[in-house]
CSV table of N, CA and C and ligand atoms in Angstrom, one decimal:
chain,number,residue,atom,x,y,z
A,1,UNK,N,-12.2,-12.6,-16.9
A,1,UNK,CA,-10.9,-12.7,-17.6
A,1,UNK,C,-10.1,-13.7,-16.8
A,2,UNK,N,-10.5,-15.0,-16.9
A,2,UNK,CA,-9.8,-16.1,-16.2
A,2,UNK,C,-9.4,-17.1,-17.3
A,3,UNK,N,-8.1,-17.5,-17.2
A,3,UNK,CA,-7.5,-18.4,-18.2
A,3,UNK,C,-7.0,-19.6,-17.4
A,4,UNK,N,-7.3,-20.8,-18.0
A,4,UNK,CA,-6.8,-22.0,-17.4
A,4,UNK,C,-5.4,-22.3,-18.0
A,5,UNK,N,-4.5,-22.4,-17.1
A,5,UNK,CA,-3.1,-22.5,-17.5
A,5,UNK,C,-2.4,-23.9,-17.2
A,6,UNK,N,-3.3,-24.9,-17.0
A,6,UNK,CA,-2.8,-26.2,-16.7
A,6,UNK,C,-1.8,-26.7,-17.7
A,7,UNK,N,-2.1,-26.5,-19.0
A,7,UNK,CA,-1.2,-27.0,-20.1
A,7,UNK,C,0.1,-26.2,-20.1
A,8,UNK,N,-0.1,-24.9,-19.9
A,8,UNK,CA,1.1,-24.0,-19.9
A,8,UNK,C,2.1,-24.4,-18.8
A,9,UNK,N,1.5,-24.7,-17.6
A,9,UNK,CA,2.3,-25.0,-16.4
A,9,UNK,C,3.0,-26.3,-16.6
A,10,UNK,N,2.4,-27.3,-17.3
A,10,UNK,CA,3.1,-28.5,-17.5
A,10,UNK,C,4.0,-28.5,-18.7
A,11,UNK,N,4.1,-27.4,-19.4
A,11,UNK,CA,5.0,-27.3,-20.6
A,11,UNK,C,6.3,-26.7,-20.3
A,12,UNK,N,7.0,-26.4,-21.3
A,12,UNK,CA,8.4,-25.9,-21.2
A,12,UNK,C,8.4,-24.4,-20.8
A,13,UNK,N,9.5,-24.1,-20.0
A,13,UNK,CA,9.8,-22.7,-19.7
A,13,UNK,C,9.9,-21.9,-21.0
A,14,UNK,N,9.2,-20.8,-21.1
A,14,UNK,CA,9.3,-20.0,-22.3
A,14,UNK,C,8.1,-20.1,-23.2
A,15,UNK,N,7.3,-21.2,-23.0
A,15,UNK,CA,6.1,-21.4,-23.8
A,15,UNK,C,5.1,-20.3,-23.5
A,16,UNK,N,4.4,-19.9,-24.6
A,16,UNK,CA,3.5,-18.7,-24.4
A,16,UNK,C,2.1,-19.1,-24.9
A,17,UNK,N,1.1,-18.3,-24.4
A,17,UNK,CA,-0.3,-18.3,-25.0
A,17,UNK,C,-0.7,-16.8,-25.1
A,18,UNK,N,-1.4,-16.5,-26.1
A,18,UNK,CA,-1.9,-15.1,-26.3
A,18,UNK,C,-3.4,-15.2,-26.4
A,19,UNK,N,-4.0,-14.3,-25.6
A,19,UNK,CA,-5.5,-14.2,-25.6
A,19,UNK,C,-5.8,-12.7,-25.8
A,20,UNK,N,-7.0,-12.5,-26.3
A,20,UNK,CA,-7.5,-11.1,-26.4
A,20,UNK,C,-8.9,-11.0,-25.8
A,21,UNK,N,-9.3,-9.8,-25.4
A,21,UNK,CA,-10.6,-9.7,-24.8
A,21,UNK,C,-11.1,-8.3,-25.2
A,22,UNK,N,-12.4,-8.1,-25.1
A,22,UNK,CA,-13.1,-6.9,-25.7
A,22,UNK,C,-14.3,-6.6,-24.8
A,23,UNK,N,-14.4,-5.3,-24.5
A,23,UNK,CA,-15.6,-4.8,-23.9
A,23,UNK,C,-15.9,-5.4,-22.5
A,24,UNK,N,-14.8,-5.6,-21.7
A,24,UNK,CA,-15.0,-6.2,-20.4
A,24,UNK,C,-15.2,-5.0,-19.4
A,25,UNK,N,-15.7,-5.3,-18.2
A,25,UNK,CA,-15.9,-4.3,-17.2
A,25,UNK,C,-15.4,-4.8,-15.9
A,26,UNK,N,-14.8,-3.9,-15.1
A,26,UNK,CA,-14.3,-4.3,-13.8
A,26,UNK,C,-14.8,-3.2,-12.8
A,27,UNK,N,-15.4,-3.6,-11.7
A,27,UNK,CA,-15.8,-2.7,-10.7
A,27,UNK,C,-14.6,-2.3,-9.8
A,28,UNK,N,-14.6,-1.0,-9.4
A,28,UNK,CA,-13.5,-0.6,-8.5
A,28,UNK,C,-13.9,0.6,-7.7
A,29,UNK,N,-13.9,0.4,-6.4
A,29,UNK,CA,-14.3,1.5,-5.5
A,29,UNK,C,-15.7,2.0,-5.8
A,30,UNK,N,-15.9,3.3,-5.8
A,30,UNK,CA,-17.2,3.9,-6.2
A,30,UNK,C,-17.4,3.9,-7.7
A,31,UNK,N,-16.4,3.7,-8.5
A,31,UNK,CA,-16.6,3.8,-9.9
A,31,UNK,C,-16.2,2.5,-10.5
A,32,UNK,N,-15.4,2.5,-11.5
A,32,UNK,CA,-15.0,1.3,-12.2
A,32,UNK,C,-14.5,1.6,-13.6
A,33,UNK,N,-14.3,0.5,-14.3
A,33,UNK,CA,-13.8,0.6,-15.7
A,33,UNK,C,-14.7,-0.2,-16.6
A,34,UNK,N,-15.0,0.3,-17.8
A,34,UNK,CA,-15.7,-0.5,-18.7
A,34,UNK,C,-15.1,-0.3,-20.1
A,35,UNK,N,-15.7,-1.1,-21.1
A,35,UNK,CA,-15.1,-1.0,-22.4
A,35,UNK,C,-13.6,-1.4,-22.5
A,36,UNK,N,-13.3,-2.3,-21.6
A,36,UNK,CA,-11.8,-2.7,-21.5
A,36,UNK,C,-11.6,-3.7,-22.6
A,37,UNK,N,-10.6,-3.4,-23.4
A,37,UNK,CA,-10.1,-4.4,-24.4
A,37,UNK,C,-8.6,-4.4,-24.5
A,38,UNK,N,-8.1,-5.5,-24.9
A,38,UNK,CA,-6.7,-5.7,-25.0
A,38,UNK,C,-6.2,-7.1,-25.2
A,39,UNK,N,-4.9,-7.2,-25.0
A,39,UNK,CA,-4.2,-8.5,-25.3
A,39,UNK,C,-3.5,-9.0,-24.1
A,40,UNK,N,-3.6,-10.3,-23.8
A,40,UNK,CA,-2.9,-10.9,-22.7
A,40,UNK,C,-1.9,-11.9,-23.2
A,41,UNK,N,-0.7,-11.8,-22.8
A,41,UNK,CA,0.3,-12.8,-23.2
A,41,UNK,C,0.8,-13.5,-21.9
A,42,UNK,N,0.7,-14.8,-21.9
A,42,UNK,CA,1.1,-15.6,-20.7
A,42,UNK,C,2.3,-16.4,-21.1
A,43,UNK,N,3.4,-16.3,-20.3
A,43,UNK,CA,4.6,-17.0,-20.6
A,43,UNK,C,5.0,-17.8,-19.4
A,44,UNK,N,5.3,-19.1,-19.6
A,44,UNK,CA,5.8,-20.0,-18.6
A,44,UNK,C,7.2,-19.6,-18.1
A,45,UNK,N,7.3,-19.3,-16.8
A,45,UNK,CA,8.7,-19.0,-16.3
A,45,UNK,C,9.1,-20.2,-15.5
A,46,UNK,N,10.3,-20.2,-14.8
A,46,UNK,CA,10.7,-21.3,-14.0
A,46,UNK,C,10.0,-21.3,-12.7
A,47,UNK,N,9.2,-20.3,-12.4
A,47,UNK,CA,8.5,-20.3,-11.1
A,47,UNK,C,7.0,-20.3,-11.3
A,48,UNK,N,6.5,-19.9,-12.4
A,48,UNK,CA,5.0,-19.7,-12.6
A,48,UNK,C,4.7,-19.2,-14.0
A,49,UNK,N,3.9,-18.2,-14.0
A,49,UNK,CA,3.5,-17.6,-15.3
A,49,UNK,C,3.6,-16.1,-15.3
A,50,UNK,N,4.3,-15.6,-16.3
A,50,UNK,CA,4.4,-14.1,-16.4
A,50,UNK,C,3.3,-13.6,-17.3
A,51,UNK,N,2.6,-12.6,-16.7
A,51,UNK,CA,1.5,-12.0,-17.5
A,51,UNK,C,2.1,-10.7,-18.1
A,52,UNK,N,1.9,-10.5,-19.4
A,52,UNK,CA,2.1,-9.2,-20.0
A,52,UNK,C,0.9,-8.8,-20.7
A,53,UNK,N,0.4,-7.6,-20.5
A,53,UNK,CA,-0.8,-7.2,-21.1
A,53,UNK,C,-0.8,-5.7,-21.5
A,54,UNK,N,-1.5,-5.4,-22.6
A,54,UNK,CA,-1.7,-4.0,-23.0
A,54,UNK,C,-3.2,-3.8,-23.2
A,55,UNK,N,-3.7,-2.8,-22.5
A,55,UNK,CA,-5.1,-2.6,-22.5
A,55,UNK,C,-5.5,-1.2,-22.6
A,56,UNK,N,-6.8,-1.0,-23.1
A,56,UNK,CA,-7.4,0.3,-23.1
A,56,UNK,C,-8.8,0.2,-22.5
A,57,UNK,N,-9.3,1.2,-21.9
A,57,UNK,CA,-10.6,1.2,-21.3
A,57,UNK,C,-11.0,2.5,-20.8
A,58,UNK,N,-12.3,2.6,-20.5
A,58,UNK,CA,-12.8,3.9,-19.9
A,58,UNK,C,-12.9,3.8,-18.4
A,59,UNK,N,-12.3,4.7,-17.7
A,59,UNK,CA,-12.4,4.8,-16.3
A,59,UNK,C,-13.5,5.7,-15.9
A,60,UNK,N,-14.4,5.3,-15.0
A,60,UNK,CA,-15.5,6.2,-14.5
A,60,UNK,C,-15.3,6.5,-13.1
A,61,UNK,N,-15.1,7.8,-12.8
A,61,UNK,CA,-14.9,8.2,-11.4
A,61,UNK,C,-15.7,9.5,-11.2
A,62,UNK,N,-15.5,10.1,-10.1
A,62,UNK,CA,-16.4,11.3,-9.7
A,62,UNK,C,-15.6,12.6,-10.1
A,63,UNK,N,-16.2,13.5,-10.8
A,63,UNK,CA,-15.6,14.7,-11.1
A,63,UNK,C,-15.2,15.5,-9.9
A,64,UNK,N,-14.0,15.9,-9.8
A,64,UNK,CA,-13.5,16.6,-8.6
A,64,UNK,C,-14.2,18.0,-8.3
A,65,UNK,N,-14.8,18.5,-9.4
A,65,UNK,CA,-15.4,19.8,-9.2
A,65,UNK,C,-16.9,19.7,-9.0
A,66,UNK,N,-17.6,18.9,-9.8
A,66,UNK,CA,-19.1,18.9,-9.8
A,66,UNK,C,-19.7,17.6,-9.2
A,67,UNK,N,-18.8,16.6,-9.0
A,67,UNK,CA,-19.2,15.3,-8.4
A,67,UNK,C,-20.1,14.4,-9.3
A,68,UNK,N,-20.2,14.8,-10.5
A,68,UNK,CA,-20.9,14.0,-11.5
A,68,UNK,C,-19.9,13.0,-12.1
A,69,UNK,N,-20.4,11.9,-12.8
A,69,UNK,CA,-19.4,11.0,-13.4
A,69,UNK,C,-18.4,11.6,-14.3
A,70,UNK,N,-17.2,11.3,-14.2
A,70,UNK,CA,-16.1,11.7,-15.1
A,70,UNK,C,-15.5,10.5,-15.8
A,71,UNK,N,-15.6,10.5,-17.1
A,71,UNK,CA,-15.1,9.3,-17.9
A,71,UNK,C,-13.7,9.7,-18.5
A,72,UNK,N,-12.7,8.9,-18.2
A,72,UNK,CA,-11.4,9.1,-18.7
A,72,UNK,C,-10.9,7.9,-19.5
A,73,UNK,N,-10.4,8.1,-20.7
A,73,UNK,CA,-9.9,7.1,-21.6
A,73,UNK,C,-8.5,6.7,-21.1
A,74,UNK,N,-8.3,5.4,-20.8
A,74,UNK,CA,-7.1,5.0,-20.1
A,74,UNK,C,-6.4,4.0,-21.1
A,75,UNK,N,-5.1,4.0,-21.0
A,75,UNK,CA,-4.3,3.0,-21.7
A,75,UNK,C,-3.1,2.6,-20.8
A,76,UNK,N,-2.8,1.3,-20.7
A,76,UNK,CA,-1.7,0.9,-19.9
A,76,UNK,C,-1.1,-0.4,-20.3
A,77,UNK,N,0.1,-0.6,-19.9
A,77,UNK,CA,0.8,-1.8,-20.2
A,77,UNK,C,1.2,-2.4,-18.8
A,78,UNK,N,1.0,-3.7,-18.6
A,78,UNK,CA,1.4,-4.2,-17.3
A,78,UNK,C,2.1,-5.5,-17.4
A,79,UNK,N,2.8,-5.8,-16.3
A,79,UNK,CA,3.6,-7.1,-16.3
A,79,UNK,C,3.5,-7.6,-14.8
A,80,UNK,N,3.1,-8.8,-14.6
A,80,UNK,CA,3.0,-9.4,-13.3
A,80,UNK,C,3.3,-10.9,-13.4
A,81,UNK,N,3.9,-11.4,-12.3
A,81,UNK,CA,4.2,-12.8,-12.3
A,81,UNK,C,3.2,-13.5,-11.4
A,82,UNK,N,2.7,-14.6,-11.8
A,82,UNK,CA,1.7,-15.4,-11.1
A,82,UNK,C,2.3,-16.7,-10.7
A,83,UNK,N,2.0,-17.2,-9.5
A,83,UNK,CA,2.6,-18.4,-8.9
A,83,UNK,C,1.5,-19.5,-8.7
A,84,UNK,N,1.8,-20.8,-9.0
A,84,UNK,CA,0.8,-21.8,-8.8
A,84,UNK,C,0.7,-22.2,-7.4
A,85,UNK,N,-0.5,-22.4,-6.8
A,85,UNK,CA,-0.6,-22.9,-5.5
A,85,UNK,C,-0.4,-24.4,-5.4
A,86,UNK,N,-0.6,-25.0,-6.6
A,86,UNK,CA,-0.3,-26.5,-6.7
A,86,UNK,C,1.2,-26.6,-6.8
A,87,UNK,N,1.8,-27.4,-5.8
A,87,UNK,CA,3.2,-27.6,-5.8
A,87,UNK,C,3.7,-28.7,-6.7
A,88,UNK,N,2.8,-29.5,-7.3
A,88,UNK,CA,3.2,-30.7,-8.0
A,88,UNK,C,3.0,-30.7,-9.5
A,89,UNK,N,2.8,-29.5,-10.0
A,89,UNK,CA,2.6,-29.3,-11.4
A,89,UNK,C,3.8,-28.8,-12.2
A,90,UNK,N,4.2,-29.5,-13.2
A,90,UNK,CA,5.2,-29.0,-14.1
A,90,UNK,C,6.6,-29.1,-13.5
A,91,UNK,N,7.6,-29.1,-14.3
A,91,UNK,CA,9.0,-29.2,-13.9
A,91,UNK,C,9.5,-28.1,-12.9
A,92,UNK,N,8.9,-26.9,-13.1
A,92,UNK,CA,9.4,-25.8,-12.3
A,92,UNK,C,8.7,-25.6,-11.0
A,93,UNK,N,7.5,-26.2,-10.9
A,93,UNK,CA,6.6,-25.8,-9.8
A,93,UNK,C,7.2,-26.2,-8.4
A,94,UNK,N,7.9,-27.3,-8.4
A,94,UNK,CA,8.4,-27.8,-7.1
A,94,UNK,C,9.5,-26.8,-6.6
A,95,UNK,N,10.0,-26.0,-7.5
A,95,UNK,CA,11.0,-25.0,-7.1
A,95,UNK,C,10.3,-23.8,-6.4
A,96,UNK,N,9.0,-23.6,-6.7
A,96,UNK,CA,8.4,-22.4,-6.3
A,96,UNK,C,8.5,-22.1,-4.8
A,97,UNK,N,8.0,-23.1,-3.9
A,97,UNK,CA,8.0,-22.8,-2.5
A,97,UNK,C,9.4,-22.5,-2.0
A,98,UNK,N,10.3,-23.3,-2.4
A,98,UNK,CA,11.7,-23.1,-2.0
A,98,UNK,C,12.2,-21.7,-2.4
A,99,UNK,N,11.9,-21.2,-3.6
A,99,UNK,CA,12.4,-19.9,-4.0
A,99,UNK,C,11.7,-18.8,-3.2
A,100,UNK,N,10.4,-19.0,-3.0
A,100,UNK,CA,9.6,-18.0,-2.3
A,100,UNK,C,10.2,-17.9,-0.9
A,101,UNK,N,10.4,-19.0,-0.2
A,101,UNK,CA,11.0,-18.9,1.1
A,101,UNK,C,12.4,-18.3,1.1
A,102,UNK,N,13.2,-18.7,0.2
A,102,UNK,CA,14.5,-18.2,0.1
A,102,UNK,C,14.5,-16.6,-0.1
A,103,UNK,N,13.7,-16.2,-0.9
A,103,UNK,CA,13.7,-14.7,-1.3
A,103,UNK,C,12.8,-14.0,-0.3
A,104,UNK,N,12.1,-14.7,0.6
A,104,UNK,CA,11.3,-14.0,1.6
A,104,UNK,C,10.3,-13.0,1.0
A,105,UNK,N,9.7,-13.5,-0.1
A,105,UNK,CA,8.7,-12.6,-0.7
A,105,UNK,C,7.4,-13.3,-0.7
A,106,UNK,N,6.3,-12.5,-0.6
A,106,UNK,CA,5.0,-13.1,-0.6
A,106,UNK,C,4.3,-12.6,-1.9
A,107,UNK,N,4.2,-13.5,-2.9
A,107,UNK,CA,3.6,-13.0,-4.1
A,107,UNK,C,2.2,-12.5,-4.0
A,108,UNK,N,1.8,-11.6,-4.7
A,108,UNK,CA,0.4,-11.1,-4.7
A,108,UNK,C,-0.5,-11.9,-5.5
A,109,UNK,N,0.0,-12.4,-6.6
A,109,UNK,CA,-0.9,-13.0,-7.6
A,109,UNK,C,-0.6,-14.5,-7.7
A,110,UNK,N,-1.7,-15.3,-7.6
A,110,UNK,CA,-1.6,-16.8,-7.6
A,110,UNK,C,-2.5,-17.4,-8.6
A,111,UNK,N,-2.1,-18.6,-9.0
A,111,UNK,CA,-2.9,-19.4,-9.9
A,111,UNK,C,-3.6,-20.4,-9.0
A,112,UNK,N,-4.9,-20.6,-9.1
A,112,UNK,CA,-5.6,-21.3,-8.1
A,112,UNK,C,-5.5,-22.8,-8.2
A,113,UNK,N,-6.1,-23.6,-7.3
A,113,UNK,CA,-6.0,-25.1,-7.3
A,113,UNK,C,-6.4,-25.7,-8.6
A,114,UNK,N,-7.4,-25.0,-9.3
A,114,UNK,CA,-7.9,-25.6,-10.6
A,114,UNK,C,-7.0,-25.1,-11.8
A,115,UNK,N,-5.9,-24.4,-11.4
A,115,UNK,CA,-5.0,-23.9,-12.5
A,115,UNK,C,-5.6,-22.8,-13.3
A,116,UNK,N,-6.5,-22.0,-12.6
A,116,UNK,CA,-7.0,-20.8,-13.3
A,116,UNK,C,-6.3,-19.6,-12.9
A,117,UNK,N,-5.9,-18.8,-13.9
A,117,UNK,CA,-5.2,-17.6,-13.6
A,117,UNK,C,-6.2,-16.4,-14.0
A,118,UNK,N,-6.5,-15.6,-12.9
A,118,UNK,CA,-7.4,-14.5,-13.1
A,118,UNK,C,-6.7,-13.2,-13.2
A,119,UNK,N,-6.8,-12.6,-14.4
A,119,UNK,CA,-6.0,-11.4,-14.6
A,119,UNK,C,-6.7,-10.1,-14.1
A,120,UNK,N,-8.0,-10.3,-13.6
A,120,UNK,CA,-8.8,-9.1,-13.3
A,120,UNK,C,-8.2,-8.1,-12.4
A,121,UNK,N,-7.7,-8.6,-11.2
A,121,UNK,CA,-7.2,-7.7,-10.2
A,121,UNK,C,-5.9,-7.0,-10.7
A,122,UNK,N,-5.0,-7.7,-11.4
A,122,UNK,CA,-3.8,-7.0,-11.9
A,122,UNK,C,-4.2,-5.9,-12.9
A,123,UNK,N,-5.2,-6.2,-13.8
A,123,UNK,CA,-5.7,-5.1,-14.7
A,123,UNK,C,-6.4,-4.0,-14.0
A,124,UNK,N,-7.2,-4.3,-13.0
A,124,UNK,CA,-7.8,-3.3,-12.2
A,124,UNK,C,-6.8,-2.3,-11.6
A,125,UNK,N,-5.7,-2.9,-10.9
A,125,UNK,CA,-4.7,-2.1,-10.3
A,125,UNK,C,-4.0,-1.2,-11.3
A,126,UNK,N,-3.7,-1.8,-12.5
A,126,UNK,CA,-3.0,-1.0,-13.5
A,126,UNK,C,-3.9,0.1,-14.0
A,127,UNK,N,-5.2,-0.1,-14.1
A,127,UNK,CA,-6.1,1.0,-14.6
A,127,UNK,C,-6.2,2.1,-13.5
A,128,UNK,N,-6.3,1.6,-12.2
A,128,UNK,CA,-6.3,2.6,-11.1
A,128,UNK,C,-5.1,3.5,-11.1
A,129,UNK,N,-3.9,2.9,-11.4
A,129,UNK,CA,-2.7,3.7,-11.4
A,129,UNK,C,-2.7,4.7,-12.5
A,130,UNK,N,-3.5,4.5,-13.6
A,130,UNK,CA,-3.5,5.4,-14.7
A,130,UNK,C,-4.6,6.5,-14.5
A,131,UNK,N,-5.5,6.3,-13.5
A,131,UNK,CA,-6.6,7.2,-13.3
A,131,UNK,C,-6.1,8.5,-12.8
A,132,UNK,N,-6.5,9.6,-13.4
A,132,UNK,CA,-6.0,10.9,-12.9
A,132,UNK,C,-6.4,11.1,-11.4
A,133,UNK,N,-5.5,11.8,-10.7
A,133,UNK,CA,-5.8,12.1,-9.2
A,133,UNK,C,-6.9,13.0,-9.1
A,134,UNK,N,-7.1,13.9,-10.0
A,134,UNK,CA,-8.2,14.9,-10.0
A,134,UNK,C,-9.0,14.7,-11.3
A,135,UNK,N,-9.9,13.7,-11.3
A,135,UNK,CA,-10.6,13.5,-12.5
A,135,UNK,C,-11.7,14.7,-12.8
A,136,UNK,N,-11.8,15.1,-14.0
A,136,UNK,CA,-12.8,16.1,-14.3
A,136,UNK,C,-13.7,15.6,-15.4
A,137,UNK,N,-15.1,15.9,-15.3
A,137,UNK,CA,-16.0,15.5,-16.3
A,137,UNK,C,-15.7,16.2,-17.7
A,138,UNK,N,-15.1,17.4,-17.6
A,138,UNK,CA,-14.6,18.1,-18.8
A,138,UNK,C,-13.6,19.1,-18.3
A,139,UNK,N,-12.6,19.5,-19.1
A,139,UNK,CA,-11.7,20.5,-18.6
A,139,UNK,C,-12.4,21.9,-18.3
A,140,UNK,N,-13.5,22.1,-18.9
A,140,UNK,CA,-14.2,23.4,-18.7
A,140,UNK,C,-15.3,23.3,-17.5
A,141,UNK,N,-15.3,22.2,-16.8
A,141,UNK,CA,-16.3,22.0,-15.8
A,141,UNK,C,-16.4,23.2,-14.8
A,142,UNK,N,-17.6,23.7,-14.7
A,142,UNK,CA,-17.7,25.0,-13.9
A,142,UNK,C,-17.9,24.6,-12.4
A,143,UNK,N,-18.1,23.4,-12.1
A,143,UNK,CA,-18.2,22.9,-10.7
A,143,UNK,C,-19.5,23.3,-10.0
A,144,UNK,N,-19.4,23.1,-8.7
A,144,UNK,CA,-20.6,23.4,-7.8
A,144,UNK,C,-20.4,24.8,-7.2
A,145,UNK,N,-21.5,25.6,-7.2
A,145,UNK,CA,-21.5,26.9,-6.7
A,145,UNK,C,-21.3,26.8,-5.2
A,146,UNK,N,-20.2,27.5,-4.6
A,146,UNK,CA,-20.0,27.4,-3.2
A,146,UNK,C,-21.0,28.2,-2.4
A,147,UNK,N,-21.8,29.0,-3.0
A,147,UNK,CA,-22.9,29.8,-2.3
A,147,UNK,C,-24.2,29.0,-2.2
A,148,UNK,N,-24.7,28.5,-3.3
A,148,UNK,CA,-26.0,27.9,-3.3
A,148,UNK,C,-26.0,26.4,-3.6
A,149,UNK,N,-24.9,25.8,-4.0
A,149,UNK,CA,-24.8,24.4,-4.2
A,149,UNK,C,-25.3,23.9,-5.5
A,150,UNK,N,-25.6,24.8,-6.4
A,150,UNK,CA,-26.0,24.4,-7.8
A,150,UNK,C,-24.8,23.8,-8.5
A,151,UNK,N,-25.2,22.8,-9.4
A,151,UNK,CA,-24.2,22.4,-10.4
A,151,UNK,C,-24.2,23.5,-11.5
A,152,UNK,N,-23.1,24.2,-11.6
A,152,UNK,CA,-23.1,25.4,-12.5
A,152,UNK,C,-23.0,25.0,-14.0
A,153,UNK,N,-22.8,23.7,-14.2
A,153,UNK,CA,-22.7,23.2,-15.6
A,153,UNK,C,-24.2,23.1,-16.2
A,154,UNK,N,-25.1,22.6,-15.4
A,154,UNK,CA,-26.4,22.4,-15.8
A,154,UNK,C,-27.4,23.4,-15.4
A,155,UNK,N,-27.1,24.2,-14.3
A,155,UNK,CA,-28.0,25.0,-13.7
A,155,UNK,C,-27.3,26.3,-13.2
A,156,UNK,N,-26.9,27.2,-14.1
A,156,UNK,CA,-26.2,28.4,-13.8
A,156,UNK,C,-27.0,29.2,-12.8
A,157,UNK,N,-26.3,29.8,-11.8
A,157,UNK,CA,-27.0,30.6,-10.8
A,157,UNK,C,-26.5,32.0,-10.8
A,158,UNK,N,-27.2,32.9,-10.1
A,158,UNK,CA,-26.9,34.3,-10.1
A,158,UNK,C,-25.9,34.7,-9.0
A,159,UNK,N,-25.4,33.7,-8.2
A,159,UNK,CA,-24.6,34.1,-7.0
A,159,UNK,C,-23.4,34.8,-7.4
A,160,UNK,N,-23.1,35.8,-6.6
A,160,UNK,CA,-21.8,36.5,-6.7
A,160,UNK,C,-20.8,35.8,-5.9
A,161,UNK,N,-19.8,35.1,-6.6
A,161,UNK,CA,-18.8,34.4,-5.8
A,161,UNK,C,-17.5,35.3,-5.8
A,162,UNK,N,-17.2,35.8,-4.7
A,162,UNK,CA,-16.0,36.7,-4.6
A,162,UNK,C,-14.7,35.8,-4.7
A,163,UNK,N,-13.9,36.2,-5.6
A,163,UNK,CA,-12.6,35.6,-5.6
A,163,UNK,C,-11.6,36.4,-4.8
A,164,UNK,N,-11.0,35.8,-3.9
A,164,UNK,CA,-10.1,36.4,-3.0
A,164,UNK,C,-8.6,36.3,-3.5
A,165,UNK,N,-7.9,37.4,-3.5
A,165,UNK,CA,-6.5,37.4,-3.9
A,165,UNK,C,-5.8,36.4,-3.0
A,166,UNK,N,-5.1,35.5,-3.5
A,166,UNK,CA,-4.4,34.5,-2.6
A,166,UNK,C,-3.5,35.2,-1.6
A,167,UNK,N,-2.9,36.4,-1.9
A,167,UNK,CA,-2.0,37.1,-1.0
A,167,UNK,C,-2.8,37.6,0.2
A,168,UNK,N,-4.1,37.9,0.0
A,168,UNK,CA,-5.0,38.4,1.1
A,168,UNK,C,-5.4,37.2,2.0
A,169,UNK,N,-5.5,36.0,1.4
A,169,UNK,CA,-5.9,34.9,2.2
A,169,UNK,C,-4.8,34.7,3.3
A,170,UNK,N,-3.5,34.9,2.9
A,170,UNK,CA,-2.4,34.8,3.8
A,170,UNK,C,-2.5,35.8,4.9
A,171,UNK,N,-2.9,37.0,4.6
A,171,UNK,CA,-3.1,38.1,5.6
A,171,UNK,C,-4.2,37.7,6.6
A,172,UNK,N,-5.3,37.1,6.1
A,172,UNK,CA,-6.4,36.7,6.9
A,172,UNK,C,-6.0,35.7,8.0
A,173,UNK,N,-5.2,34.8,7.5
A,173,UNK,CA,-4.6,33.7,8.4
A,173,UNK,C,-3.9,34.4,9.6
A,174,UNK,N,-3.1,35.4,9.2
A,174,UNK,CA,-2.2,36.1,10.3
A,174,UNK,C,-3.1,36.7,11.3
A,175,UNK,N,-4.2,37.3,10.9
A,175,UNK,CA,-5.0,38.0,11.9
A,175,UNK,C,-5.7,37.0,12.9
A,176,UNK,N,-5.9,35.8,12.5
A,176,UNK,CA,-6.5,34.8,13.3
A,176,UNK,C,-5.4,34.3,14.2
B,201,ZN,ZN1,-17.5,18.3,-13.4
B,202,ZN,ZN1,-25.1,29.8,-6.7
C-alpha cells in the first residue's frame, strides 16, 4: 500500500487523490491483519500530505482463554500527516524543515526520497488500536483446563475444577 505522491507534492495545497484497496494483509506481532479493504484519501497540505482512510479487516490474535487463533472483524477511521524528506519539492516543502524545527516535533510518518508514501504502518497502528485487549475465539470459549491442560473446546475432560468463592480467596491471602 504505497502511493507515489510526486505529482500531489508539486501541486496546489488542497489537491486530493483517492485510492482504494482490497484484500491486503499486514503482519503485526505474533498475529496480523488480513482481508483489509478500504479507501485512502491523500490531501496536499502546506507541509506535506494528509492521509485520511476508512478501513475494515480481520485481526488475527491469540484467544486469551484457549490460545488458539481468535479472529476479530475490525473497522477504523484514521488520519495522519506525512512529511516529505525531500526539501526541494513543491511550494510548501521548503517550509517543512523550518516548521518542524519551530514546533519541536518529530513527525512519525515520512514520504521517502522517491516520493513514495507508504500507508501500511499507519493502518497497522490503527488496526492494533481497535484490537480487543482480551481477544476471544468465541464468546463461549471454554478455555484450557487448569487441571490437565486440555483445550476444553475440542477435547472436553472429566476434571473437577473447583470454583472458589472470591470472598474465600481473600481469606486465604490473609492466612498466608
Ligand atoms: Zn478460545
Ligand atoms: Zn482437565
